[in-house]
């Protein structure tokens, strides 16, 4: 039976762990992630999750090492952290991905310069080679954590998945969430069976860490890792389509979710919670006869290249909103979209907005302005220099 | 869409109340969202929370900037214009207060109702936790949220006997809330003293945080300075005759000094609301 409950984002995350039948979780509590560890502790204590081990460990680095090793020996593993906690995990995260351990981690965004949210924490982890998904609301957290296991455990991918969502405005915000029935999730997500070798299918291989190659070419592990990350795109699309069929909840292609882009002159982009406020702004803009669509970027890594090459064909300008900035380099999704369109034969104006840093509130009004500015840039066939501060 | 702003203090349950309203609206077949806004998370510190109710899934996630309803859980904060500011025209302010609505110094294009939630909470719960004690009154003023929905939601958060007590408090406030009056003064005063809700800092005036404050008995005091060492806010200074004195703007009313004093020379006394 489908059940509903008004719950906060962090609880939706813990409920997803239960539904995914996670075997091992290890985490260190840090605001605004803390209540996930509290809910998991309660689930452990109540015995509602038979065979579940929860390690409340002494820091984020050991937490990552524990789940990394748990996944290596075949457990379905989960961890969660935020901001500086994620930075403290940086070192073993590379080994989790390099060792091809398909666990899921919730990253409850907290900026790296502030207690308040922006996307700088997860953005700073691109080189560790995980799959990075960004979600907007509590329902999407629950759905995406469950789907994260199916994506990461797929033989074509075999990579850990980070699910990022904003602290406070989502982690502590209560809203109605539909809880899918356990039997349905069990059918969708069968128990995890680790392959003998996590890198390549060799029945003779001993179970071991990602470094042990016999081929002799040190590039090999990187080549395979790169392939897995690129394969994730088709797997994400498949898994989201299957989930949509089961639950009726569709998140676009899984890579991006479009809102009122049909017939739009320009589109704006957003990731995470601010995409909700952006959608409300889109409604206002259309009401005023301003044809602005929204593209919510759900997967940042791999980046939705094919989707943007397709979308670019139908619009005169793309107003990209980034909730993080690499000083001196720019907003990450702005750079990726420009990079993507170089390989395409259509080149709409691309404007790079940056805002919401260190928890600065991004309002519906901000997105209305952003949409109007993008329309102006389309008319002028030229955007202001990046970054355009919001 | 209906937007609600809640004003309270850490420990009064304003955040739980926001979630109960959201759950109640959902019980009544509507979509909802409850966003808490944390400052310094400490009992007694002023905080705000926000609720949206709509018949479609709420997508915007900004804070509520122009509420239809403002609910205040705290008798002291109820005397501050902050709770009546930036409302939608004709918006409704529900204040926890023993006074009549026309006695509150609130101005604007607003309507005001009062309920003595502290009195109700002390009677039904034995403690001044005013969250459920004000929710009944809210249902009376807000047609979209029913008392039945609130009662169901209360049991979700407080099962069993505690739920019964809280439901009794909600029912009492539904009965006792005053009629709405229209605020006499349309223009709010130019200079509004903002209630400091976020963050520590030596420069911040936290006097508005105190529900209890230290009163020092100089006769009993032996001048040992234990209170001064333990005060987390450096809110005690020394008088000429070597006795501690509270620095009003710095003391947040935590009671650490009273707890640490070896001769019990400090008593925490309830601050009285003045008209
Ligand atoms: S109650 Fe006492 S310890 Fe606490 S801030 Fe005031 S003076 Fe300091
Ligand atoms: S701790 Fe008590 S006795 Fe010591 S100085 Fe403070 S008030 Fe006086």
XYZ file of C-alpha atoms and ligand atoms in Angstrom:
681
model
C 0.000 0.000 0.000
C 1.187 3.482 -0.792
C 1.654 5.480 2.377
C 1.982 9.233 2.852
C 3.644 11.203 5.590
C 4.533 14.835 6.119
C 8.245 14.546 6.835
C 11.472 16.529 6.620
C 14.042 15.929 3.881
C 16.448 14.139 6.197
C 13.743 11.691 7.254
C 12.859 10.993 3.618
C 16.535 10.108 3.183
C 16.537 7.666 6.121
C 13.259 6.091 4.972
C 14.839 5.535 1.544
C 17.755 3.696 3.209
C 15.269 1.431 4.929
C 13.349 0.753 1.712
C 16.614 0.067 -0.160
C 17.479 -2.464 2.574
C 20.842 -0.870 3.296
C 23.106 -3.299 5.194
C 25.755 -0.935 6.523
C 25.675 2.774 7.234
C 28.513 4.748 8.759
C 28.394 8.467 9.402
C 29.529 11.288 11.613
C 26.813 13.793 12.549
C 27.258 17.310 11.156
C 24.707 20.124 10.731
C 22.535 20.080 8.605
C 22.871 16.337 8.031
C 22.641 15.324 11.725
C 19.046 14.180 11.829
C 19.702 11.506 9.167
C 22.074 9.847 11.644
C 19.412 10.199 14.346
C 16.726 8.583 12.197
C 19.136 5.789 11.194
C 20.028 5.199 14.849
C 16.320 4.921 15.666
C 15.799 2.463 12.807
C 18.745 0.439 14.109
C 17.513 0.478 17.701
C 13.913 -0.401 16.820
C 14.997 -3.468 14.884
C 12.914 -2.363 11.913
C 15.861 -3.054 9.615
C 16.959 -6.626 10.251
C 20.672 -7.186 9.670
C 21.369 -3.458 9.489
C 24.616 -2.173 11.013
C 24.993 1.493 11.864
C 28.438 2.791 12.782
C 28.359 6.200 14.433
C 32.058 6.764 13.944
C 34.636 9.305 15.040
C 34.844 11.337 11.856
C 33.964 11.532 8.189
C 37.205 10.035 6.931
C 36.712 6.736 8.797
C 32.999 6.819 7.850
C 33.939 6.794 4.179
C 36.563 4.073 4.726
C 33.991 1.879 6.518
C 31.332 2.122 3.801
C 33.960 1.741 1.098
C 35.100 -1.558 2.594
C 31.559 -2.685 3.352
C 30.621 -2.204 -0.305
C 33.785 -3.972 -1.392
C 32.728 -7.165 0.379
C 29.189 -6.993 -0.953
C 27.153 -4.919 1.494
C 24.720 -2.277 0.334
C 26.284 0.713 2.071
C 25.220 4.262 2.872
C 26.850 7.345 4.307
C 25.916 10.984 4.580
C 27.660 14.235 5.354
C 27.749 17.979 4.645
C 30.161 20.797 3.759
C 33.460 20.476 5.622
C 32.605 16.885 6.541
C 32.595 16.052 2.843
C 35.934 17.787 2.415
C 37.339 15.685 5.241
C 36.141 12.604 3.310
C 37.855 13.683 0.121
C 40.799 11.284 0.330
C 38.929 7.960 0.764
C 36.194 9.095 -1.657
C 38.631 8.710 -4.526
C 39.391 5.206 -3.383
C 35.659 4.342 -3.124
C 35.151 5.379 -6.739
C 38.498 3.985 -7.897
C 37.656 0.695 -6.191
C 34.312 0.777 -8.026
C 32.250 0.499 -4.827
C 28.641 1.342 -5.698
C 27.386 2.887 -2.477
C 25.146 5.933 -2.046
C 25.984 9.050 -0.058
C 23.625 11.893 0.812
C 25.388 15.258 0.726
C 23.250 17.738 2.644
C 24.680 20.905 1.142
C 26.461 23.275 3.446
C 28.842 25.723 1.828
C 32.580 25.386 2.289
C 32.759 28.978 3.535
C 29.572 29.001 5.619
C 27.162 26.907 7.696
C 24.450 27.772 5.177
C 23.911 25.926 1.908
C 25.428 26.295 -1.529
C 26.750 23.618 -3.864
C 30.453 24.249 -3.260
C 30.815 21.147 -1.087
C 29.802 18.570 -3.681
C 31.174 20.600 -6.596
C 34.609 20.470 -4.981
C 34.537 16.646 -5.222
C 34.303 16.260 -9.004
C 37.723 14.692 -9.351
C 36.960 11.825 -6.994
C 34.943 10.323 -9.850
C 31.514 9.760 -8.288
C 28.142 10.157 -9.963
C 26.618 13.473 -8.768
C 22.836 13.899 -8.655
C 21.085 17.036 -7.334
C 17.514 16.975 -6.012
C 14.817 19.537 -5.284
C 12.378 18.220 -2.677
C 11.846 15.541 -0.038
C 10.033 13.170 -2.404
C 12.877 13.435 -4.859
C 15.377 12.606 -2.099
C 13.535 9.392 -1.260
C 13.161 8.391 -4.901
C 16.709 9.289 -5.908
C 18.452 7.503 -3.009
C 16.659 4.279 -3.995
C 17.398 4.812 -7.687
C 21.003 5.717 -6.804
C 21.684 2.109 -5.770
C 20.230 0.741 -8.974
C 22.318 3.153 -11.046
C 25.572 2.644 -9.147
C 25.264 -1.151 -8.911
C 24.603 -1.562 -12.641
C 27.460 -3.548 -14.208
C 27.904 -0.794 -16.809
C 28.542 1.784 -14.073
C 29.832 0.295 -10.795
C 30.377 3.649 -9.199
C 29.339 5.375 -5.975
C 26.528 7.921 -6.238
C 26.306 11.198 -4.330
C 22.835 12.683 -3.914
C 23.070 16.378 -3.075
C 20.297 18.401 -1.464
C 20.271 21.762 0.275
C 20.626 21.942 4.020
C 17.964 23.699 6.147
C 15.456 24.678 3.410
C 15.172 21.029 2.443
C 16.871 18.927 5.120
C 14.665 20.447 7.854
C 11.618 21.381 5.787
C 8.561 19.184 6.244
C 6.357 18.320 3.277
C 4.150 15.436 2.137
C 6.111 12.423 0.902
C 4.714 9.299 -0.716
C 6.339 6.167 0.700
C 6.350 3.374 -1.872
C 5.508 -0.135 -0.680
C 8.455 -2.328 0.335
C 7.503 -5.140 -2.073
C 7.602 -2.714 -4.974
C 11.045 -1.432 -4.011
C 12.291 -5.007 -3.496
C 11.259 -5.900 -7.025
C 12.821 -2.762 -8.435
C 16.030 -3.128 -6.456
C 17.097 -6.734 -5.904
C 19.831 -7.484 -3.319
C 23.304 -6.314 -4.301
C 25.544 -9.021 -5.724
C 29.098 -7.777 -6.092
C 31.043 -9.100 -9.072
C 34.231 -11.059 -8.419
C 36.259 -8.209 -9.749
C 34.850 -4.759 -9.430
C 36.791 -3.537 -12.425
C 36.412 -6.073 -15.181
C 34.630 -9.374 -15.542
C 37.251 -11.951 -14.756
C 35.918 -15.018 -12.957
C 39.460 -15.837 -11.830
C 40.105 -12.456 -10.296
C 40.406 -12.193 -6.561
C 38.142 -9.692 -4.856
C 40.324 -6.739 -4.258
C 40.799 -3.025 -4.457
C 40.740 -1.152 -7.691
C 44.473 -0.813 -8.065
C 45.415 -4.428 -8.745
C 45.735 -4.747 -12.498
C 47.654 -7.267 -14.384
C 47.515 -5.470 -17.686
C 50.473 -3.369 -16.745
C 49.056 -0.114 -18.121
C 48.490 2.397 -15.305
C 46.021 4.282 -17.522
C 43.734 1.272 -17.579
C 41.933 1.924 -14.300
C 41.229 5.503 -15.396
C 39.994 4.388 -18.802
C 37.552 1.953 -17.197
C 36.476 4.504 -14.611
C 35.824 7.094 -17.304
C 33.798 4.585 -19.280
C 31.664 3.736 -16.227
C 30.974 7.420 -15.554
C 29.941 8.008 -19.174
C 27.799 4.856 -19.233
C 25.911 6.230 -16.259
C 23.955 8.527 -18.582
C 22.096 5.730 -20.335
C 21.652 3.828 -17.068
C 20.226 6.904 -15.333
C 17.737 7.330 -18.172
C 16.671 3.679 -18.002
C 16.367 3.590 -14.224
C 14.336 6.814 -14.068
C 12.021 5.584 -16.808
C 11.440 2.341 -14.904
C 10.761 4.208 -11.640
C 8.374 6.560 -13.427
C 6.423 3.565 -14.709
C 6.203 2.052 -11.218
C 5.371 5.182 -9.242
C 4.002 7.653 -11.758
C 6.687 10.118 -10.679
C 8.633 11.322 -13.661
C 11.764 13.421 -13.365
C 12.255 14.322 -17.011
C 14.936 12.204 -18.633
C 16.559 11.621 -15.250
C 19.466 13.749 -16.486
C 17.399 16.923 -16.839
C 13.805 17.808 -16.058
C 12.239 20.392 -18.339
C 9.410 22.701 -17.336
C 7.453 24.700 -19.934
C 10.300 24.581 -22.434
C 7.974 23.833 -25.318
C 7.547 26.958 -27.391
C 9.930 28.890 -25.145
C 12.177 31.564 -26.668
C 14.826 31.103 -24.002
C 15.480 28.732 -21.091
C 17.026 29.199 -17.689
C 18.711 26.422 -15.718
C 18.822 25.604 -12.016
C 19.881 22.757 -9.757
C 18.508 21.536 -6.433
C 15.969 23.360 -4.266
C 16.205 26.644 -6.142
C 14.740 24.894 -9.183
C 11.427 24.889 -7.274
C 11.455 28.661 -6.888
C 12.584 28.931 -10.512
C 9.535 26.896 -11.608
C 7.251 29.288 -9.718
C 8.981 32.164 -11.551
C 8.397 30.432 -14.905
C 4.642 30.347 -14.199
C 4.727 34.108 -13.544
C 6.768 34.816 -16.690
C 4.413 32.871 -18.978
C 1.464 34.662 -17.400
C 3.092 37.921 -18.551
C 3.551 36.504 -22.040
C 7.289 35.942 -21.551
C 8.222 32.608 -23.033
C 10.895 31.333 -20.666
C 11.364 27.624 -19.926
C 13.246 25.911 -17.123
C 15.799 23.134 -17.385
C 16.474 21.537 -14.016
C 19.853 19.829 -14.095
C 19.484 16.591 -12.113
C 22.739 14.892 -12.993
C 25.834 17.034 -12.931
C 28.230 14.134 -13.322
C 27.825 12.763 -15.943
C 26.758 16.059 -17.474
C 23.593 16.002 -19.647
C 25.426 16.809 -22.886
C 22.924 15.235 -25.287
C 20.009 16.945 -23.543
C 21.603 20.387 -23.797
C 22.615 19.912 -27.426
C 18.971 19.075 -28.145
C 17.550 21.933 -26.055
C 19.958 24.470 -27.592
C 18.421 23.866 -31.021
C 15.106 25.395 -29.974
C 16.129 28.466 -27.976
C 17.853 31.778 -28.570
C 19.530 31.986 -25.179
C 20.292 29.911 -22.094
C 20.474 31.676 -18.728
C 22.514 29.368 -16.506
C 22.184 29.694 -12.740
C 24.985 28.270 -10.593
C 24.809 28.034 -6.820
C 28.587 27.667 -6.610
C 31.618 29.354 -8.087
C 35.176 28.234 -8.473
C 37.010 31.524 -7.968
C 38.845 32.506 -11.112
C 37.204 29.733 -13.145
C 33.457 30.420 -12.930
C 30.220 28.568 -12.335
C 30.512 24.828 -12.988
C 27.319 24.223 -14.991
C 27.926 27.392 -17.034
C 31.320 26.054 -18.055
C 29.946 22.608 -18.847
C 27.103 23.967 -20.989
C 29.498 26.140 -22.990
C 31.852 23.202 -23.365
C 28.962 21.009 -24.536
C 27.757 23.472 -27.168
C 31.178 23.780 -28.767
C 30.546 20.337 -30.241
C 27.178 21.400 -31.590
C 26.311 23.399 -34.686
C 23.890 25.709 -32.841
C 25.204 28.376 -30.537
C 22.575 30.269 -28.563
C 23.702 33.040 -26.212
C 24.831 31.518 -22.903
C 24.632 33.790 -19.856
C 26.232 32.687 -16.593
C 24.473 33.807 -13.412
C 25.898 33.015 -9.980
C 24.111 33.432 -6.647
C 22.783 31.814 -3.503
C 26.314 31.423 -2.201
C 26.880 30.761 1.502
C 23.143 30.420 1.994
C 22.080 33.706 0.393
C 18.381 33.328 -0.285
C 17.375 32.935 -3.933
C 13.812 34.138 -4.399
C 11.122 33.636 -7.021
C 11.645 37.314 -7.896
C 15.346 36.644 -8.554
C 14.383 34.036 -11.134
C 11.784 36.306 -12.739
C 14.557 38.908 -13.193
C 16.914 36.237 -14.448
C 14.383 35.099 -17.059
C 13.759 38.664 -18.219
C 17.482 39.355 -18.481
C 17.972 36.193 -20.509
C 15.266 37.398 -22.931
C 17.142 40.713 -23.254
C 20.399 38.896 -23.942
C 18.646 36.859 -26.625
C 17.467 40.063 -28.306
C 20.903 41.694 -28.045
C 22.536 38.417 -29.145
C 25.072 38.974 -26.392
C 25.268 38.402 -22.637
C 27.083 40.319 -19.903
C 30.395 38.916 -18.743
C 30.324 35.901 -16.446
C 29.608 35.824 -13.541
C 26.409 37.881 -13.463
C 25.728 38.138 -9.716
C 22.300 37.334 -8.321
C -1.836 29.670 -1.651
C -1.797 30.600 2.025
C 1.429 31.709 3.644
C 1.988 31.660 7.391
C 4.816 33.039 9.538
C 5.389 31.759 13.058
C 7.289 33.656 15.743
C 8.477 31.887 18.839
C 11.456 30.939 20.919
C 13.537 27.787 20.923
C 11.793 25.427 23.337
C 8.249 26.701 22.757
C 7.772 24.309 19.889
C 7.232 26.770 17.035
C 9.059 24.470 14.618
C 6.947 21.484 15.695
C 3.861 23.685 15.397
C 4.788 24.573 11.819
C 5.048 20.852 11.035
C 1.735 20.136 12.754
C 0.026 22.798 10.623
C 1.575 21.298 7.486
C 0.503 17.793 8.494
C -3.006 19.039 9.421
C -3.450 20.705 6.042
C -2.335 17.490 4.392
C -4.877 15.542 6.498
C -7.460 17.974 5.130
C -6.468 17.062 1.573
C -4.139 19.970 0.783
C -0.439 20.195 -0.034
C 1.854 21.947 2.398
C 5.406 22.837 3.294
C 6.923 23.872 6.669
C 10.296 25.643 6.617
C 12.066 26.393 9.901
C 14.565 29.243 10.113
C 17.180 28.571 12.708
C 19.285 31.222 14.350
C 21.326 30.209 17.328
C 19.717 26.959 18.371
C 19.219 27.538 22.052
C 16.217 27.393 24.291
C 14.749 30.860 24.585
C 16.285 32.371 21.453
C 13.685 33.963 19.150
C 13.117 32.078 15.912
C 10.744 32.053 12.985
C 9.229 29.277 10.899
C 7.114 29.392 7.757
C 4.269 27.338 6.320
C 2.709 27.281 2.866
C -0.590 25.571 2.077
C -1.901 25.097 -1.439
C -4.092 22.757 -3.445
C -1.160 21.823 -5.676
C 2.321 20.659 -4.638
C 4.245 23.667 -3.346
C 7.367 24.215 -5.436
C 8.750 27.562 -4.300
C 11.243 27.246 -1.480
C 12.035 30.817 -0.533
C 11.141 31.997 2.963
C 7.708 33.553 3.380
C 8.144 37.313 2.902
C 4.505 38.527 2.896
C 2.393 36.199 5.058
C -1.411 35.969 5.190
C -1.137 34.874 8.826
C 1.389 35.640 11.546
C 1.257 33.526 14.707
C 3.238 34.495 17.791
C 3.871 31.914 20.498
C 5.570 34.223 22.944
C 3.965 36.796 25.226
C 6.956 39.134 25.030
C 7.419 38.980 21.294
C 3.647 39.551 20.967
C 4.304 43.127 22.116
C 6.738 43.746 19.250
C 5.731 45.249 15.890
C 8.007 42.658 14.163
C 5.134 40.149 14.201
C 2.839 42.521 12.301
C 5.330 43.698 9.689
C 5.258 42.973 5.933
C 1.884 41.208 6.059
C -0.402 40.889 3.051
C -3.125 43.591 3.165
C -5.772 42.517 5.668
C -3.493 39.799 7.049
C -4.263 38.180 10.382
C -2.028 38.332 13.461
C -2.703 35.755 16.177
C -0.833 36.622 19.354
C -0.241 34.706 22.541
C -1.313 37.320 25.063
C -3.407 37.785 28.174
C -4.301 41.249 26.887
C -7.166 42.229 24.606
C -6.205 42.549 20.934
C -6.768 46.321 20.994
C -4.218 46.572 23.827
C -1.336 45.233 21.730
C 0.869 47.967 20.223
C 0.621 46.539 16.689
C -0.058 48.615 13.584
C -0.673 48.050 9.880
C -3.394 46.924 7.481
C -3.991 43.910 9.732
C -6.530 42.181 11.936
C -5.557 40.942 15.394
C -6.805 38.186 17.714
C -5.358 37.054 21.046
C -5.403 33.894 23.092
C -3.761 33.269 26.461
C -1.786 30.279 25.210
C 0.683 30.365 28.099
C -2.184 30.087 30.583
C -3.777 27.250 28.583
C -0.441 25.422 28.257
C 0.289 25.662 31.981
C -3.204 24.396 32.766
C -3.270 21.479 30.305
C 0.386 20.539 29.917
C 1.832 21.829 33.171
C 4.529 23.666 31.201
C 4.605 26.916 29.214
C 5.094 25.129 25.877
C 2.608 27.104 23.847
C 2.681 25.466 20.428
C -0.369 23.218 20.520
C -2.111 25.659 22.842
C -2.220 28.230 20.060
C -3.037 25.921 17.148
C -6.696 25.501 18.100
C -7.119 29.267 17.948
C -5.432 29.264 14.561
C -7.967 26.769 13.140
C -10.765 29.058 14.205
C -9.212 31.912 12.191
C -8.018 29.926 9.167
C -10.838 28.130 7.322
C -8.381 25.985 5.351
C -7.128 24.154 8.449
C -9.663 22.209 10.510
C -9.497 21.444 14.234
C -9.981 17.779 13.313
C -6.939 17.879 11.031
C -4.874 19.541 13.750
C -5.961 16.933 16.289
C -4.968 14.104 13.943
C -1.622 15.778 13.268
C -0.996 16.329 17.010
C -1.381 12.588 17.644
C 1.212 11.912 14.925
C 3.766 14.002 16.817
C 2.610 13.159 20.348
C 1.016 9.724 20.529
C -0.988 8.551 23.543
C -1.546 10.518 26.739
C 0.719 13.425 25.766
C -1.375 13.696 22.611
C -4.578 13.823 24.696
C -3.167 16.672 26.775
C -2.090 18.619 23.706
C -5.425 18.076 21.980
C -7.178 19.361 25.109
C -4.966 22.469 24.951
C -5.788 22.979 21.256
C -9.535 22.637 21.945
C -9.357 25.114 24.811
C -7.637 27.685 22.627
C -10.226 27.125 19.869
C -12.873 28.074 22.429
C -11.029 30.934 24.105
C -9.577 32.918 21.196
C -10.874 36.493 21.046
C -12.731 37.940 18.068
C -10.656 39.576 15.361
C -10.302 43.334 15.554
C -8.947 45.655 12.890
C -5.755 47.414 13.968
C -6.422 51.097 14.746
C -3.099 52.404 13.495
C -2.613 51.687 9.813
C 0.904 53.113 9.738
C 3.497 51.081 11.612
C 5.993 53.168 13.625
C 8.999 54.306 11.579
C 11.578 52.937 13.981
C 10.854 49.310 14.772
C 13.123 47.605 17.222
C 14.033 44.338 15.529
C 14.168 41.250 17.651
C 17.604 39.722 17.305
C 17.109 36.132 16.263
C 20.325 34.976 14.689
C 23.842 34.462 15.868
C 26.053 35.298 18.758
C 28.262 38.303 18.991
C 29.537 40.647 21.641
C 27.788 43.550 19.917
C 24.318 42.023 19.849
C 21.631 42.957 22.329
C 20.139 39.666 23.515
C 18.001 41.088 26.316
C 14.887 40.127 24.340
C 15.808 36.457 24.715
C 15.194 36.358 28.460
C 12.126 34.639 29.819
C 13.848 34.388 33.219
C 16.599 36.693 34.471
C 19.139 36.491 37.290
C 18.410 38.467 40.452
C 21.390 38.630 42.798
C 21.012 38.647 46.569
C 23.982 40.747 47.678
C 23.517 39.688 51.317
C 23.989 36.017 50.507
C 26.740 36.557 47.905
C 30.257 35.756 49.137
C 31.953 37.368 46.119
C 33.609 34.155 44.927
C 33.209 35.040 41.204
C 32.077 31.551 40.242
C 29.101 33.011 38.378
C 31.379 35.385 36.510
C 33.688 32.543 35.445
C 30.836 30.389 34.174
C 28.651 32.985 32.456
C 28.926 32.062 28.748
C 28.090 35.609 27.610
C 30.415 37.635 29.868
C 27.161 39.217 31.038
C 28.236 39.892 34.616
C 30.238 42.897 35.781
C 31.551 43.859 39.216
C 30.116 46.536 41.431
C 32.214 48.747 43.708
C 31.488 46.498 46.697
C 32.738 43.416 44.847
C 29.357 41.884 43.926
C 28.169 40.705 40.486
C 25.618 42.681 38.451
C 23.863 41.640 35.265
C 24.658 43.551 32.066
C 21.156 43.703 30.661
C 21.954 43.758 26.943
C 24.384 40.816 27.211
C 22.470 38.410 29.449
C 20.452 35.810 27.527
C 18.813 34.364 30.645
C 20.361 30.900 30.489
C 20.563 30.472 34.261
C 24.084 29.035 34.282
C 25.163 31.593 36.911
C 22.322 30.622 39.266
C 23.120 26.982 38.798
C 26.810 27.432 39.575
C 26.579 29.805 42.564
C 27.772 27.767 45.590
C 25.602 29.678 48.081
C 22.469 30.030 45.899
C 22.704 33.802 45.892
C 21.225 34.053 42.387
C 17.589 33.394 41.625
C 16.123 33.199 38.110
C 12.959 35.307 38.127
C 10.292 35.363 35.385
C 10.380 38.585 33.381
C 6.973 40.309 33.359
C 5.328 41.490 30.143
C 4.480 45.190 30.284
C 1.904 47.006 28.184
S 21.676 34.092 33.086
Fe 23.578 34.356 34.208
S 25.015 33.007 33.175
Fe 23.298 33.262 31.787
S 23.867 34.973 30.481
Fe 22.717 35.844 32.188
S 24.239 36.410 33.661
Fe 25.238 35.019 32.249
S 28.744 32.693 42.410
Fe 27.240 33.382 43.895
S 28.471 33.890 45.682
Fe 29.890 33.721 43.992
S 30.068 35.811 43.254
Fe 28.480 34.866 42.055
S 26.609 35.380 43.145
Fe 28.242 35.761 44.538
